Amino acid sequence: MHRVSHNQMPRIPRVKAALNSKCFFALVKSIIPLQQEVNVTFDLEGMEISALDTTNCVFIRLKIPTDSFEEYALKDGAATTVGWDLRVVSKNVKPIGGDTISFQYFQDEAPNDFEFVQWTGDGGVESRFSMKLLCIESDTMNVPDADDEDMDLIANFDSHMLSTTSPIGRLMDVASGTVQISYDGSEMEFNVESTSGSGKVVINKSVTDPKLCTLSGAGSGDRMAFSTTFISKFLQASGIGDRVNLRMQSQNPIRIEFPFLKNAHLHFILAPRLGEDSASAMES
């Protein structure tokens, strides 16, 4: 413990928050394949990242409300946005069991530095890392929440069913290209075809264990075409929580959400592929 002399005022960070280190590391690793440099906002509602991927095809939204943190405080309640390089965070912040990682930002004293502190065991060993902040220009992005009543499909999966090693995850590796996803009200189908191979996964609403998957919605039967590359990257986040939510509406972006902790979520939104792939999908 650091002692404060009578002549030295204690430092008050602009941002101070503490989160489970294993969960934080998994989140960072899940976003890096899509975007490495992000603006992170801390406000009275919690921590948020809203960004497009490097190809401008995927909208990424991470929201961690204050009640998901083990500690959360803002100086004067003022919102603060800082630029992080997630590659640097990943190299210097590692998961240490179920222990805690603390964020500290002393804006008044070190406006270009953001501090990460980890403790191991009973707190006897401290690891401290200070990262240089980035200046990232980005527009404010507000994507409206989807109305469940408008969805053709609302699916809730056990996270293992959408892991990279699951049948659906392995299907994405059959060929780099397009996966056609459809739901007709009774069956959900993932279909991949290419010159190098093909594969299909079918989930039947009436026989699937609800602990593994629940399907709802009227279904349109339309086959929507999406990039297998992006879907594979999304599935890398399956380990951050126990469930995965998928929402789909004909000719609209697919929404895949990974809830975790208390009301926190990592959300990916991907537009369907247009052109020959989608045209052939709709004709079949």
CSV table of C-alpha atoms in Angstrom, one decimal:
chain,number,residue,atom,x,y,z
A,1,MET,CA,0.0,0.0,0.0
A,2,HIS,CA,1.3,3.5,-0.9
A,3,ARG,CA,1.4,6.0,1.9
A,4,VAL,CA,0.4,9.5,1.2
A,5,SER,CA,2.4,12.3,2.9
A,6,HIS,CA,0.7,15.2,4.6
A,7,ASN,CA,2.0,17.5,1.8
A,8,GLN,CA,0.8,15.2,-1.0
A,9,MET,CA,-2.8,15.1,-2.1
A,10,PRO,CA,-4.1,11.7,-3.3
A,11,ARG,CA,-4.5,11.4,-7.0
A,12,ILE,CA,-8.2,11.2,-8.2
A,13,PRO,CA,-8.5,9.4,-11.5
A,14,ARG,CA,-10.9,10.7,-14.1
A,15,VAL,CA,-12.0,7.1,-14.7
A,16,LYS,CA,-11.6,4.2,-12.3
A,17,ALA,CA,-13.2,0.8,-13.0
A,18,ALA,CA,-12.6,-2.8,-12.2
A,19,LEU,CA,-13.7,-5.9,-14.2
A,20,ASN,CA,-13.0,-9.6,-14.2
A,21,SER,CA,-9.7,-10.0,-16.1
A,22,LYS,CA,-10.6,-13.2,-17.9
A,23,CYS,CA,-13.8,-11.7,-19.3
A,24,PHE,CA,-12.0,-8.5,-20.3
A,25,PHE,CA,-9.3,-10.4,-22.1
A,26,ALA,CA,-11.8,-12.5,-24.0
A,27,LEU,CA,-13.6,-9.3,-25.1
A,28,VAL,CA,-10.4,-7.8,-26.5
A,29,LYS,CA,-9.5,-10.9,-28.3
A,30,SER,CA,-13.0,-11.1,-29.9
A,31,ILE,CA,-12.9,-7.6,-31.3
A,32,ILE,CA,-9.3,-7.6,-32.6
A,33,PRO,CA,-10.1,-9.7,-35.7
A,34,LEU,CA,-12.5,-7.0,-36.8
A,35,GLN,CA,-11.0,-3.8,-35.5
A,36,GLN,CA,-7.8,-3.0,-33.6
A,37,GLU,CA,-8.2,0.7,-32.9
A,38,VAL,CA,-11.3,1.9,-31.1
A,39,ASN,CA,-12.7,4.7,-29.1
A,40,VAL,CA,-13.8,3.7,-25.6
A,41,THR,CA,-16.4,5.8,-23.8
A,42,PHE,CA,-16.9,5.8,-20.1
A,43,ASP,CA,-20.1,7.6,-18.9
A,44,LEU,CA,-22.7,7.3,-16.1
A,45,GLU,CA,-24.3,4.3,-17.9
A,46,GLY,CA,-21.0,2.4,-18.2
A,47,MET,CA,-18.4,1.6,-20.8
A,48,GLU,CA,-19.1,1.4,-24.5
A,49,ILE,CA,-17.4,0.8,-27.8
A,50,SER,CA,-19.2,1.5,-31.0
A,51,ALA,CA,-17.2,1.0,-34.2
A,52,LEU,CA,-17.1,-0.3,-37.7
A,53,ASP,CA,-14.7,-3.0,-38.7
A,54,THR,CA,-11.7,-2.2,-40.9
A,55,THR,CA,-13.7,-3.0,-44.1
A,56,ASN,CA,-16.8,-0.9,-43.0
A,57,CYS,CA,-19.0,-4.0,-43.3
A,58,VAL,CA,-19.6,-4.8,-39.7
A,59,PHE,CA,-21.0,-2.7,-36.9
A,60,ILE,CA,-19.5,-3.6,-33.5
A,61,ARG,CA,-21.1,-2.5,-30.2
A,62,LEU,CA,-19.8,-3.4,-26.8
A,63,LYS,CA,-21.9,-2.2,-23.9
A,64,ILE,CA,-20.9,-2.9,-20.2
A,65,PRO,CA,-23.3,-1.2,-17.8
A,66,THR,CA,-22.0,0.0,-14.4
A,67,ASP,CA,-23.6,-2.9,-12.5
A,68,SER,CA,-21.4,-5.4,-14.4
A,69,PHE,CA,-18.2,-3.8,-13.0
A,70,GLU,CA,-16.8,-4.7,-9.6
A,71,GLU,CA,-15.9,-1.0,-9.2
A,72,TYR,CA,-16.9,2.0,-11.3
A,73,ALA,CA,-16.4,5.7,-10.7
A,74,LEU,CA,-16.1,8.8,-12.8
A,75,LYS,CA,-14.6,12.1,-11.5
A,76,ASP,CA,-17.4,14.7,-11.3
A,77,GLY,CA,-19.6,12.2,-13.3
A,78,ALA,CA,-18.1,13.5,-16.5
A,79,ALA,CA,-18.1,11.3,-19.6
A,80,THR,CA,-14.7,10.5,-21.1
A,81,THR,CA,-13.7,9.0,-24.4
A,82,VAL,CA,-10.2,7.6,-25.0
A,83,GLY,CA,-8.6,5.8,-28.0
A,84,TRP,CA,-7.3,2.3,-27.4
A,85,ASP,CA,-5.0,0.1,-29.5
A,86,LEU,CA,-6.4,-3.3,-28.7
A,87,ARG,CA,-3.3,-5.1,-30.0
A,88,VAL,CA,-1.3,-3.3,-27.4
A,89,VAL,CA,-3.8,-4.1,-24.7
A,90,SER,CA,-3.8,-7.8,-25.7
A,91,LYS,CA,0.0,-8.1,-25.5
A,92,ASN,CA,0.2,-6.5,-22.1
A,93,VAL,CA,-3.0,-7.6,-20.3
A,94,LYS,CA,-3.4,-11.3,-19.7
A,95,PRO,CA,-6.2,-13.3,-18.0
A,96,ILE,CA,-5.1,-14.3,-14.5
A,97,GLY,CA,-7.6,-16.8,-13.3
A,98,GLY,CA,-10.7,-15.0,-12.0
A,99,ASP,CA,-8.9,-12.0,-10.7
A,100,THR,CA,-9.6,-8.4,-11.4
A,101,ILE,CA,-8.2,-5.8,-13.8
A,102,SER,CA,-8.5,-2.2,-12.9
A,103,PHE,CA,-8.6,0.8,-15.4
A,104,GLN,CA,-7.3,4.1,-14.2
A,105,TYR,CA,-7.1,7.3,-16.2
A,106,PHE,CA,-5.5,10.4,-14.7
A,107,GLN,CA,-6.5,12.8,-17.4
A,108,ASP,CA,-5.3,16.0,-15.6
A,109,GLU,CA,-1.8,14.6,-14.8
A,110,ALA,CA,-1.2,12.3,-17.8
A,111,PRO,CA,-3.7,13.0,-20.5
A,112,ASN,CA,-2.0,10.6,-23.0
A,113,ASP,CA,-1.7,7.6,-20.8
A,114,PHE,CA,-4.2,5.0,-19.7
A,115,GLU,CA,-3.3,2.6,-16.8
A,116,PHE,CA,-4.2,-1.0,-16.3
A,117,VAL,CA,-3.5,-2.7,-13.0
A,118,GLN,CA,-3.9,-6.4,-12.2
A,119,TRP,CA,-3.5,-8.3,-8.9
A,120,THR,CA,-3.0,-12.0,-8.5
A,121,GLY,CA,-3.8,-14.3,-5.6
A,122,ASP,CA,-4.8,-12.4,-2.5
A,123,GLY,CA,-3.6,-9.1,-4.1
A,124,GLY,CA,0.0,-9.5,-3.0
A,125,VAL,CA,1.4,-9.3,-6.5
A,126,GLU,CA,0.6,-6.2,-8.6
A,127,SER,CA,1.1,-5.9,-12.4
A,128,ARG,CA,0.9,-2.4,-13.8
A,129,PHE,CA,0.9,-1.3,-17.4
A,130,SER,CA,0.5,2.2,-18.9
A,131,MET,CA,-0.6,2.5,-22.5
A,132,LYS,CA,-0.3,5.5,-24.8
A,133,LEU,CA,-3.7,6.7,-26.0
A,134,LEU,CA,-4.6,7.1,-29.7
A,135,CYS,CA,-6.4,10.0,-31.3
A,136,ILE,CA,-9.1,8.3,-33.4
A,137,GLU,CA,-11.5,10.3,-35.4
A,138,SER,CA,-14.9,8.7,-35.7
A,139,ASP,CA,-18.5,9.8,-36.1
A,140,THR,CA,-21.1,9.0,-33.5
A,141,MET,CA,-22.9,5.9,-34.6
A,142,ASN,CA,-26.4,5.1,-33.4
A,143,VAL,CA,-27.9,1.9,-34.8
A,144,PRO,CA,-31.5,1.4,-33.7
A,145,ASP,CA,-32.4,-1.6,-31.8
A,146,ALA,CA,-34.3,-4.2,-33.7
A,147,ASP,CA,-38.0,-4.7,-32.9
A,148,ASP,CA,-38.5,-8.4,-32.2
A,149,GLU,CA,-42.0,-8.3,-33.7
A,150,ASP,CA,-40.5,-7.5,-37.1
A,151,MET,CA,-38.0,-10.4,-37.0
A,152,ASP,CA,-38.5,-13.5,-39.1
A,153,LEU,CA,-36.3,-15.4,-36.7
A,154,ILE,CA,-35.2,-15.0,-33.1
A,155,ALA,CA,-32.8,-17.7,-32.0
A,156,ASN,CA,-31.2,-18.3,-28.6
A,157,PHE,CA,-28.3,-20.7,-28.6
A,158,ASP,CA,-26.2,-22.3,-25.9
A,159,SER,CA,-22.8,-20.7,-26.6
A,160,HIS,CA,-21.2,-24.1,-27.4
A,161,MET,CA,-23.6,-24.5,-30.4
A,162,LEU,CA,-22.0,-21.4,-32.0
A,163,SER,CA,-18.4,-21.9,-31.0
A,164,THR,CA,-15.7,-22.2,-33.6
A,165,THR,CA,-15.4,-25.9,-33.0
A,166,SER,CA,-19.2,-26.6,-33.2
A,167,PRO,CA,-20.8,-28.1,-36.4
A,168,ILE,CA,-21.9,-24.6,-37.4
A,169,GLY,CA,-18.4,-23.2,-36.6
A,170,ARG,CA,-16.7,-25.9,-38.6
A,171,LEU,CA,-19.1,-25.4,-41.5
A,172,MET,CA,-17.8,-21.8,-41.9
A,173,ASP,CA,-14.4,-23.4,-42.6
A,174,VAL,CA,-15.6,-25.6,-45.4
A,175,ALA,CA,-15.0,-22.7,-47.8
A,176,SER,CA,-14.3,-19.1,-47.6
A,177,GLY,CA,-17.2,-17.4,-49.2
A,178,THR,CA,-20.9,-17.4,-48.5
A,179,VAL,CA,-23.2,-19.1,-46.0
A,180,GLN,CA,-26.9,-19.1,-46.8
A,181,ILE,CA,-29.0,-18.9,-43.6
A,182,SER,CA,-32.8,-19.5,-43.7
A,183,TYR,CA,-35.7,-20.2,-41.4
A,184,ASP,CA,-39.2,-21.3,-42.6
A,185,GLY,CA,-40.9,-21.4,-39.2
A,186,SER,CA,-39.9,-25.0,-38.4
A,187,GLU,CA,-36.3,-25.4,-39.4
A,188,MET,CA,-33.2,-23.2,-39.4
A,189,GLU,CA,-30.6,-24.1,-42.1
A,190,PHE,CA,-27.0,-23.1,-42.6
A,191,ASN,CA,-25.8,-24.0,-46.1
A,192,VAL,CA,-22.3,-23.6,-47.6
A,193,GLU,CA,-21.4,-24.6,-51.1
A,194,SER,CA,-18.2,-24.0,-53.1
A,195,THR,CA,-15.8,-25.6,-55.6
A,196,SER,CA,-13.8,-26.9,-52.7
A,197,GLY,CA,-16.6,-28.5,-50.7
A,198,SER,CA,-20.1,-28.1,-49.3
A,199,GLY,CA,-22.0,-28.6,-46.1
A,200,LYS,CA,-25.2,-28.1,-44.2
A,201,VAL,CA,-26.4,-27.8,-40.7
A,202,VAL,CA,-30.2,-28.1,-40.0
A,203,ILE,CA,-31.8,-27.2,-36.7
A,204,ASN,CA,-35.3,-28.6,-36.3
A,205,LYS,CA,-37.5,-26.5,-34.0
A,206,SER,CA,-39.6,-29.4,-32.8
A,207,VAL,CA,-36.9,-31.8,-31.8
A,208,THR,CA,-34.0,-29.6,-30.6
A,209,ASP,CA,-33.4,-29.5,-26.8
A,210,PRO,CA,-34.5,-26.0,-25.7
A,211,LYS,CA,-31.5,-25.9,-23.4
A,212,LEU,CA,-29.3,-25.9,-26.6
A,213,CYS,CA,-31.5,-23.8,-28.8
A,214,THR,CA,-34.8,-22.1,-29.1
A,215,LEU,CA,-36.3,-20.8,-32.3
A,216,SER,CA,-39.2,-18.4,-32.7
A,217,GLY,CA,-40.7,-16.2,-35.4
A,218,ALA,CA,-42.9,-16.9,-38.4
A,219,GLY,CA,-40.0,-17.3,-40.8
A,220,SER,CA,-39.9,-16.2,-44.4
A,221,GLY,CA,-38.1,-19.2,-45.9
A,222,ASP,CA,-35.8,-16.8,-47.8
A,223,ARG,CA,-32.1,-17.8,-47.9
A,224,MET,CA,-30.0,-14.9,-46.8
A,225,ALA,CA,-26.3,-14.9,-47.9
A,226,PHE,CA,-23.6,-13.8,-45.5
A,227,SER,CA,-19.8,-13.8,-45.5
A,228,THR,CA,-18.4,-17.0,-43.8
A,229,THR,CA,-15.3,-15.0,-43.0
A,230,PHE,CA,-17.2,-12.5,-40.8
A,231,ILE,CA,-19.4,-15.1,-39.2
A,232,SER,CA,-16.3,-17.1,-38.3
A,233,LYS,CA,-14.8,-14.0,-36.6
A,234,PHE,CA,-18.1,-13.4,-34.7
A,235,LEU,CA,-18.1,-17.0,-33.3
A,236,GLN,CA,-14.7,-16.3,-31.6
A,237,ALA,CA,-16.7,-14.4,-29.0
A,238,SER,CA,-18.8,-17.4,-28.0
A,239,GLY,CA,-16.8,-18.0,-24.9
A,240,ILE,CA,-17.6,-14.7,-23.1
A,241,GLY,CA,-21.0,-15.9,-22.0
A,242,ASP,CA,-23.3,-18.9,-21.8
A,243,ARG,CA,-25.8,-17.9,-24.5
A,244,VAL,CA,-25.8,-16.3,-28.0
A,245,ASN,CA,-28.8,-14.5,-29.5
A,246,LEU,CA,-29.3,-14.3,-33.3
A,247,ARG,CA,-32.0,-12.2,-35.0
A,248,MET,CA,-32.7,-12.2,-38.7
A,249,GLN,CA,-35.2,-10.4,-41.0
A,250,SER,CA,-35.5,-10.9,-44.8
A,251,GLN,CA,-33.2,-8.6,-46.7
A,252,ASN,CA,-31.9,-6.9,-43.6
A,253,PRO,CA,-28.7,-7.3,-41.6
A,254,ILE,CA,-28.2,-10.2,-39.3
A,255,ARG,CA,-27.7,-9.4,-35.6
A,256,ILE,CA,-25.6,-11.6,-33.4
A,257,GLU,CA,-25.4,-10.8,-29.7
A,258,PHE,CA,-23.2,-12.3,-27.0
A,259,PRO,CA,-24.7,-11.4,-23.5
A,260,PHE,CA,-22.4,-11.7,-20.5
A,261,LEU,CA,-22.1,-10.6,-16.8
A,262,LYS,CA,-25.1,-8.4,-15.8
A,263,ASN,CA,-26.9,-7.0,-18.8
A,264,ALA,CA,-23.6,-6.5,-20.7
A,265,HIS,CA,-23.4,-7.5,-24.4
A,266,LEU,CA,-21.2,-7.6,-27.4
A,267,HIS,CA,-23.2,-7.1,-30.6
A,268,PHE,CA,-22.3,-7.6,-34.2
A,269,ILE,CA,-24.4,-6.4,-37.1
A,270,LEU,CA,-23.6,-7.7,-40.7
A,271,ALA,CA,-25.5,-6.8,-43.9
A,272,PRO,CA,-26.4,-9.6,-46.3
A,273,ARG,CA,-24.4,-10.2,-49.4
A,274,LEU,CA,-25.9,-8.7,-52.6
A,275,GLY,CA,-25.2,-9.7,-56.2
A,276,GLU,CA,-24.8,-13.2,-57.6
A,277,ASP,CA,-24.6,-15.0,-54.3
A,278,SER,CA,-27.8,-13.6,-53.0
A,279,ALA,CA,-29.6,-13.8,-56.3
A,280,SER,CA,-28.8,-17.5,-56.7
A,281,ALA,CA,-29.8,-18.0,-53.0
A,282,MET,CA,-33.2,-16.4,-53.6
A,283,GLU,CA,-33.8,-18.4,-56.8
A,284,SER,CA,-33.1,-21.8,-55.2
